[in-house]
GROMACS .gro file of N, CA and C in nm:
model
  336
    1UNK      N    1   0.624  -0.819   0.783
    1UNK     CA    2   0.654  -0.792   0.922
    1UNK      C    3   0.585  -0.893   1.011
    2UNK      N    4   0.540  -1.003   0.954
    2UNK     CA    5   0.467  -1.102   1.033
    2UNK      C    6   0.557  -1.177   1.130
    3UNK      N    7   0.687  -1.163   1.117
    3UNK     CA    8   0.779  -1.231   1.206
    3UNK      C    9   0.822  -1.144   1.324
    4UNK      N   10   0.789  -1.015   1.319
    4UNK     CA   11   0.835  -0.926   1.425
    4UNK      C   12   0.745  -0.938   1.547
    5UNK      N   13   0.801  -0.914   1.662
    5UNK     CA   14   0.724  -0.921   1.785
    5UNK      C   15   0.641  -0.796   1.808
    6UNK      N   16   0.669  -0.688   1.735
    6UNK     CA   17   0.593  -0.566   1.758
    6UNK      C   18   0.450  -0.580   1.707
    7UNK      N   19   0.433  -0.613   1.580
    7UNK     CA   20   0.298  -0.616   1.525
    7UNK      C   21   0.225  -0.747   1.553
    8UNK      N   22   0.297  -0.851   1.583
    8UNK     CA   23   0.234  -0.982   1.602
    8UNK      C   24   0.252  -1.036   1.743
    9UNK      N   25   0.290  -0.949   1.834
    9UNK     CA   26   0.313  -0.991   1.972
    9UNK      C   27   0.184  -1.050   2.030
   10UNK      N   28   0.196  -1.165   2.088
   10UNK     CA   29   0.083  -1.228   2.154
   10UNK      C   30  -0.008  -1.307   2.061
   11UNK      N   31   0.025  -1.314   1.934
   11UNK     CA   32  -0.058  -1.390   1.842
   11UNK      C   33  -0.016  -1.536   1.842
   12UNK      N   34  -0.114  -1.621   1.823
   12UNK     CA   35  -0.085  -1.764   1.812
   12UNK      C   36  -0.025  -1.792   1.675
   13UNK      N   37   0.031  -1.910   1.661
   13UNK     CA   38   0.085  -1.951   1.531
   13UNK      C   39  -0.026  -1.954   1.426
   14UNK      N   40  -0.144  -1.997   1.467
   14UNK     CA   41  -0.258  -2.002   1.375
   14UNK      C   42  -0.297  -1.861   1.328
   15UNK      N   43  -0.296  -1.765   1.420
   15UNK     CA   44  -0.328  -1.627   1.384
   15UNK      C   45  -0.222  -1.569   1.290
   16UNK      N   46  -0.096  -1.600   1.317
   16UNK     CA   47   0.011  -1.555   1.227
   16UNK      C   48  -0.005  -1.617   1.088
   17UNK      N   49  -0.044  -1.742   1.084
   17UNK     CA   50  -0.067  -1.808   0.955
   17UNK      C   51  -0.182  -1.742   0.880
   18UNK      N   52  -0.287  -1.705   0.953
   18UNK     CA   53  -0.400  -1.637   0.889
   18UNK      C   54  -0.356  -1.502   0.832
   19UNK      N   55  -0.275  -1.430   0.908
   19UNK     CA   56  -0.224  -1.302   0.859
   19UNK      C   57  -0.139  -1.322   0.734
   20UNK      N   58  -0.058  -1.425   0.736
   20UNK     CA   59   0.026  -1.454   0.620
   20UNK      C   60  -0.060  -1.488   0.498
   21UNK      N   61  -0.164  -1.566   0.520
   21UNK     CA   62  -0.255  -1.601   0.411
   21UNK      C   63  -0.327  -1.477   0.357
   22UNK      N   64  -0.367  -1.388   0.447
   22UNK     CA   65  -0.432  -1.263   0.405
   22UNK      C   66  -0.337  -1.179   0.320
   23UNK      N   67  -0.212  -1.171   0.363
   23UNK     CA   68  -0.113  -1.095   0.288
   23UNK      C   69  -0.093  -1.154   0.149
   24UNK      N   70  -0.079  -1.286   0.143
   24UNK     CA   71  -0.061  -1.352   0.013
   24UNK      C   72  -0.181  -1.327  -0.078
   25UNK      N   73  -0.301  -1.334  -0.021
   25UNK     CA   74  -0.423  -1.310  -0.099
   25UNK      C   75  -0.427  -1.167  -0.151
   26UNK      N   76  -0.388  -1.071  -0.066
   26UNK     CA   77  -0.384  -0.931  -0.107
   26UNK      C   78  -0.283  -0.911  -0.220
   27UNK      N   79  -0.166  -0.968  -0.205
   27UNK     CA   80  -0.063  -0.956  -0.308
   27UNK      C   81  -0.111  -1.015  -0.441
   28UNK      N   82  -0.174  -1.131  -0.434
   28UNK     CA   83  -0.224  -1.195  -0.556
   28UNK      C   84  -0.337  -1.115  -0.619
   29UNK      N   85  -0.425  -1.062  -0.535
   29UNK     CA   86  -0.540  -0.986  -0.584
   29UNK      C   87  -0.498  -0.857  -0.653
   30UNK      N   88  -0.389  -0.798  -0.608
   30UNK     CA   89  -0.347  -0.668  -0.661
   30UNK      C   90  -0.230  -0.676  -0.759
   31UNK      N   91  -0.177  -0.795  -0.778
   31UNK     CA   92  -0.057  -0.810  -0.863
   31UNK      C   93  -0.080  -0.757  -1.005
   32UNK      N   94  -0.189  -0.797  -1.066
   32UNK     CA   95  -0.216  -0.755  -1.204
   32UNK      C   96  -0.229  -0.603  -1.213
   33UNK      N   97  -0.300  -0.544  -1.118
   33UNK     CA   98  -0.317  -0.398  -1.119
   33UNK      C   99  -0.183  -0.327  -1.099
   34UNK      N  100  -0.100  -0.379  -1.008
   34UNK     CA  101   0.031  -0.318  -0.985
   34UNK      C  102   0.119  -0.325  -1.109
   35UNK      N  103   0.116  -0.440  -1.176
   35UNK     CA  104   0.194  -0.454  -1.299
   35UNK      C  105   0.141  -0.363  -1.409
   36UNK      N  106   0.010  -0.350  -1.416
   36UNK     CA  107  -0.051  -0.263  -1.517
   36UNK      C  108  -0.017  -0.117  -1.491
   37UNK      N  109  -0.009  -0.077  -1.365
   37UNK     CA  110   0.030   0.060  -1.331
   37UNK      C  111   0.171   0.089  -1.384
   38UNK      N  112   0.260  -0.006  -1.367
   38UNK     CA  113   0.398   0.013  -1.416
   38UNK      C  114   0.397   0.034  -1.567
   39UNK      N  115   0.321  -0.048  -1.638
   39UNK     CA  116   0.313  -0.034  -1.784
   39UNK      C  117   0.253   0.100  -1.823
   40UNK      N  118   0.145   0.139  -1.754
   40UNK     CA  119   0.078   0.266  -1.785
   40UNK      C  120   0.170   0.384  -1.753
   41UNK      N  121   0.249   0.373  -1.648
   41UNK     CA  122   0.342   0.480  -1.613
   41UNK      C  123   0.448   0.497  -1.722
   42UNK      N  124   0.494   0.386  -1.776
   42UNK     CA  125   0.590   0.391  -1.887
   42UNK      C  126   0.525   0.458  -2.008
   43UNK      N  127   0.399   0.420  -2.036
   43UNK     CA  128   0.327   0.483  -2.148
   43UNK      C  129   0.310   0.632  -2.125
   44UNK      N  130   0.274   0.669  -2.003
   44UNK     CA  131   0.255   0.810  -1.971
   44UNK      C  132   0.385   0.888  -1.987
   45UNK      N  133   0.493   0.832  -1.939
   45UNK     CA  134   0.623   0.898  -1.952
   45UNK      C  135   0.659   0.918  -2.099
   46UNK      N  136   0.628   0.819  -2.182
   46UNK     CA  137   0.657   0.831  -2.325
   46UNK      C  138   0.576   0.944  -2.388
   47UNK      N  139   0.450   0.957  -2.348
   47UNK     CA  140   0.365   1.065  -2.401
   47UNK      C  141   0.419   1.200  -2.355
   48UNK      N  142   0.456   1.209  -2.230
   48UNK     CA  143   0.506   1.336  -2.175
   48UNK      C  144   0.639   1.375  -2.239
   49UNK      N  145   0.725   1.278  -2.262
   49UNK     CA  146   0.858   1.305  -2.316
   49UNK      C  147   0.860   1.323  -2.468
   50UNK      N  148   0.747   1.303  -2.534
   50UNK     CA  149   0.740   1.320  -2.679
   50UNK      C  150   0.772   1.465  -2.718
   51UNK      N  151   0.815   1.484  -2.840
   51UNK     CA  152   0.844   1.620  -2.888
   51UNK      C  153   0.723   1.711  -2.875
   52UNK      N  154   0.606   1.655  -2.902
   52UNK     CA  155   0.482   1.731  -2.886
   52UNK      C  156   0.387   1.649  -2.800
   53UNK      N  157   0.396   1.663  -2.667
   53UNK     CA  158   0.311   1.585  -2.577
   53UNK      C  159   0.162   1.607  -2.605
   54UNK      N  160   0.088   1.498  -2.600
   54UNK     CA  161  -0.056   1.501  -2.624
   54UNK      C  162  -0.127   1.502  -2.488
   55UNK      N  163  -0.179   1.618  -2.449
   55UNK     CA  164  -0.242   1.633  -2.318
   55UNK      C  165  -0.362   1.540  -2.302
   56UNK      N  166  -0.443   1.529  -2.405
   56UNK     CA  167  -0.561   1.444  -2.397
   56UNK      C  168  -0.522   1.298  -2.373
   57UNK      N  169  -0.422   1.252  -2.445
   57UNK     CA  170  -0.374   1.115  -2.429
   57UNK      C  171  -0.312   1.095  -2.290
   58UNK      N  172  -0.235   1.194  -2.245
   58UNK     CA  173  -0.172   1.185  -2.112
   58UNK      C  174  -0.278   1.178  -2.003
   59UNK      N  175  -0.383   1.259  -2.015
   59UNK     CA  176  -0.490   1.256  -1.915
   59UNK      C  177  -0.564   1.123  -1.915
   60UNK      N  178  -0.583   1.066  -2.033
   60UNK     CA  179  -0.651   0.936  -2.042
   60UNK      C  180  -0.568   0.827  -1.974
   61UNK      N  181  -0.438   0.829  -1.997
   61UNK     CA  182  -0.351   0.730  -1.932
   61UNK      C  183  -0.349   0.753  -1.782
   62UNK      N  184  -0.341   0.879  -1.740
   62UNK     CA  185  -0.340   0.910  -1.597
   62UNK      C  186  -0.469   0.863  -1.530
   63UNK      N  187  -0.582   0.878  -1.599
   63UNK     CA  188  -0.709   0.830  -1.543
   63UNK      C  189  -0.705   0.679  -1.525
   64UNK      N  190  -0.648   0.608  -1.622
   64UNK     CA  191  -0.635   0.463  -1.609
   64UNK      C  192  -0.549   0.427  -1.488
   65UNK      N  193  -0.440   0.500  -1.469
   65UNK     CA  194  -0.354   0.477  -1.352
   65UNK      C  195  -0.432   0.504  -1.224
   66UNK      N  196  -0.505   0.615  -1.221
   66UNK     CA  197  -0.584   0.649  -1.102
   66UNK      C  198  -0.686   0.541  -1.071
   67UNK      N  199  -0.753   0.489  -1.174
   67UNK     CA  200  -0.852   0.383  -1.154
   67UNK      C  201  -0.787   0.257  -1.099
   68UNK      N  202  -0.670   0.223  -1.150
   68UNK     CA  203  -0.598   0.105  -1.099
   68UNK      C  204  -0.554   0.126  -0.954
   69UNK      N  205  -0.507   0.247  -0.923
   69UNK     CA  206  -0.466   0.277  -0.785
   69UNK      C  207  -0.586   0.272  -0.691
   70UNK      N  208  -0.703   0.317  -0.738
   70UNK     CA  209  -0.824   0.310  -0.656
   70UNK      C  210  -0.862   0.165  -0.629
   71UNK      N  211  -0.846   0.081  -0.729
   71UNK     CA  212  -0.875  -0.062  -0.714
   71UNK      C  213  -0.784  -0.123  -0.607
   72UNK      N  214  -0.657  -0.087  -0.610
   72UNK     CA  215  -0.562  -0.137  -0.510
   72UNK      C  216  -0.597  -0.082  -0.372
   73UNK      N  217  -0.634   0.044  -0.365
   73UNK     CA  218  -0.671   0.104  -0.236
   73UNK      C  219  -0.793   0.035  -0.176
   74UNK      N  220  -0.890   0.002  -0.259
   74UNK     CA  221  -1.008  -0.071  -0.210
   74UNK      C  222  -0.967  -0.208  -0.155
   75UNK      N  223  -0.880  -0.277  -0.227
   75UNK     CA  224  -0.833  -0.408  -0.181
   75UNK      C  225  -0.753  -0.393  -0.052
   76UNK      N  226  -0.674  -0.285  -0.041
   76UNK     CA  227  -0.596  -0.261   0.080
   76UNK      C  228  -0.688  -0.240   0.200
   77UNK      N  229  -0.796  -0.165   0.179
   77UNK     CA  230  -0.891  -0.141   0.288
   77UNK      C  231  -0.954  -0.272   0.334
   78UNK      N  232  -0.994  -0.355   0.240
   78UNK     CA  233  -1.050  -0.486   0.275
   78UNK      C  234  -0.947  -0.568   0.353
   79UNK      N  235  -0.823  -0.564   0.310
   79UNK     CA  236  -0.713  -0.636   0.375
   79UNK      C  237  -0.694  -0.588   0.519
   80UNK      N  238  -0.694  -0.457   0.537
   80UNK     CA  239  -0.675  -0.400   0.671
   80UNK      C  240  -0.789  -0.440   0.764
   81UNK      N  241  -0.911  -0.434   0.714
   81UNK     CA  242  -1.027  -0.471   0.797
   81UNK      C  243  -1.016  -0.617   0.839
   82UNK      N  244  -0.976  -0.704   0.749
   82UNK     CA  245  -0.961  -0.846   0.783
   82UNK      C  246  -0.848  -0.866   0.885
   83UNK      N  247  -0.740  -0.791   0.871
   83UNK     CA  248  -0.630  -0.801   0.967
   83UNK      C  249  -0.677  -0.758   1.106
   84UNK      N  250  -0.754  -0.650   1.111
   84UNK     CA  251  -0.801  -0.598   1.240
   84UNK      C  252  -0.892  -0.698   1.311
   85UNK      N  253  -0.958  -0.785   1.235
   85UNK     CA  254  -1.041  -0.890   1.296
   85UNK      C  255  -0.954  -0.991   1.370
   86UNK      N  256  -0.835  -1.015   1.318
   86UNK     CA  257  -0.742  -1.110   1.379
   86UNK      C  258  -0.659  -1.043   1.488
   87UNK      N  259  -0.611  -0.922   1.459
   87UNK     CA  260  -0.523  -0.850   1.551
   87UNK      C  261  -0.570  -0.705   1.563
   88UNK      N  262  -0.667  -0.678   1.652
   88UNK     CA  263  -0.721  -0.543   1.666
   88UNK      C  264  -0.617  -0.438   1.707
   89UNK      N  265  -0.507  -0.481   1.765
   89UNK     CA  266  -0.405  -0.386   1.812
   89UNK      C  267  -0.302  -0.350   1.706
   90UNK      N  268  -0.307  -0.417   1.592
   90UNK     CA  269  -0.209  -0.389   1.487
   90UNK      C  270  -0.235  -0.250   1.429
   91UNK      N  271  -0.128  -0.171   1.421
   91UNK     CA  272  -0.142  -0.034   1.373
   91UNK      C  273  -0.111  -0.022   1.225
   92UNK      N  274  -0.165   0.084   1.165
   92UNK     CA  275  -0.142   0.114   1.023
   92UNK      C  276  -0.117   0.262   1.010
   93UNK      N  277  -0.059   0.301   0.900
   93UNK     CA  278  -0.038   0.443   0.873
   93UNK      C  279   0.098   0.489   0.919
   94UNK      N  280   0.110   0.621   0.939
   94UNK     CA  281   0.240   0.681   0.966
   94UNK      C  282   0.307   0.627   1.091
   95UNK      N  283   0.233   0.612   1.197
   95UNK     CA  284   0.297   0.565   1.320
   95UNK      C  285   0.283   0.415   1.339
   96UNK      N  286   0.202   0.350   1.256
   96UNK     CA  287   0.183   0.205   1.258
   96UNK      C  288   0.161   0.150   1.399
   97UNK      N  289   0.077   0.221   1.475
   97UNK     CA  290   0.043   0.175   1.609
   97UNK      C  291   0.138   0.224   1.716
   98UNK      N  292   0.247   0.285   1.678
   98UNK     CA  293   0.342   0.336   1.776
   98UNK      C  294   0.297   0.475   1.818
   99UNK      N  295   0.316   0.506   1.941
   99UNK     CA  296   0.279   0.638   1.989
   99UNK      C  297   0.367   0.744   1.925
  100UNK      N  298   0.308   0.844   1.866
  100UNK     CA  299   0.373   0.962   1.808
  100UNK      C  300   0.465   0.932   1.690
  101UNK      N  301   0.457   0.816   1.633
  101UNK     CA  302   0.535   0.789   1.513
  101UNK      C  303   0.676   0.742   1.544
  102UNK      N  304   0.741   0.698   1.442
  102UNK     CA  305   0.873   0.639   1.458
  102UNK      C  306   0.981   0.741   1.490
  103UNK      N  307   0.956   0.869   1.460
  103UNK     CA  308   1.060   0.970   1.478
  103UNK      C  309   1.042   1.050   1.606
  104UNK      N  310   0.954   1.009   1.693
  104UNK     CA  311   0.937   1.082   1.818
  104UNK      C  312   0.839   1.196   1.805
  105UNK      N  313   0.830   1.275   1.908
  105UNK     CA  314   0.729   1.379   1.919
  105UNK      C  315   0.740   1.487   1.815
  106UNK      N  316   0.857   1.526   1.777
  106UNK     CA  317   0.874   1.640   1.688
  106UNK      C  318   0.910   1.601   1.545
  107UNK      N  319   0.911   1.476   1.515
  107UNK     CA  320   0.941   1.434   1.379
  107UNK      C  321   1.089   1.431   1.351
  108UNK      N  322   1.123   1.437   1.223
  108UNK     CA  323   1.261   1.422   1.180
  108UNK      C  324   1.330   1.556   1.163
  109UNK      N  325   1.276   1.659   1.216
  109UNK     CA  326   1.322   1.796   1.192
  109UNK      C  327   1.470   1.822   1.214
  110UNK      N  328   1.504   1.947   1.233
  110UNK     CA  329   1.644   1.991   1.239
  110UNK      C  330   1.716   1.949   1.365
  111UNK      N  331   1.648   1.899   1.462
  111UNK     CA  332   1.714   1.856   1.584
  111UNK      C  333   1.760   1.970   1.670
  112UNK      N  334   1.670   2.026   1.741
  112UNK     CA  335   1.702   2.143   1.825
  112UNK      C  336   1.752   2.105   1.960
   0.00000   0.00000   0.00000
């Protein structure tokens, strides 16, 4: 989203380049963990789908997945902090800096 005017409005070309570099660094730093999660998820699914699933083995694989996800979350937090140094107004999370979220005040509900 580095090309949109919403999150990068008012940033210089140099600041946008720094954000792009940060994103690339985050992607590279987490690539191995993300790929490993995919492999572990396949392994976990195989254990679960077996004729006689092994709970102990499934829990061990799930712990490995959780550890990898925690590693990515830590890297994401570092990434966000670095972004905020460049662009303090950039939002994250459900509303991503927008007031009341993308779906308005009442969410995506039934539409009354």
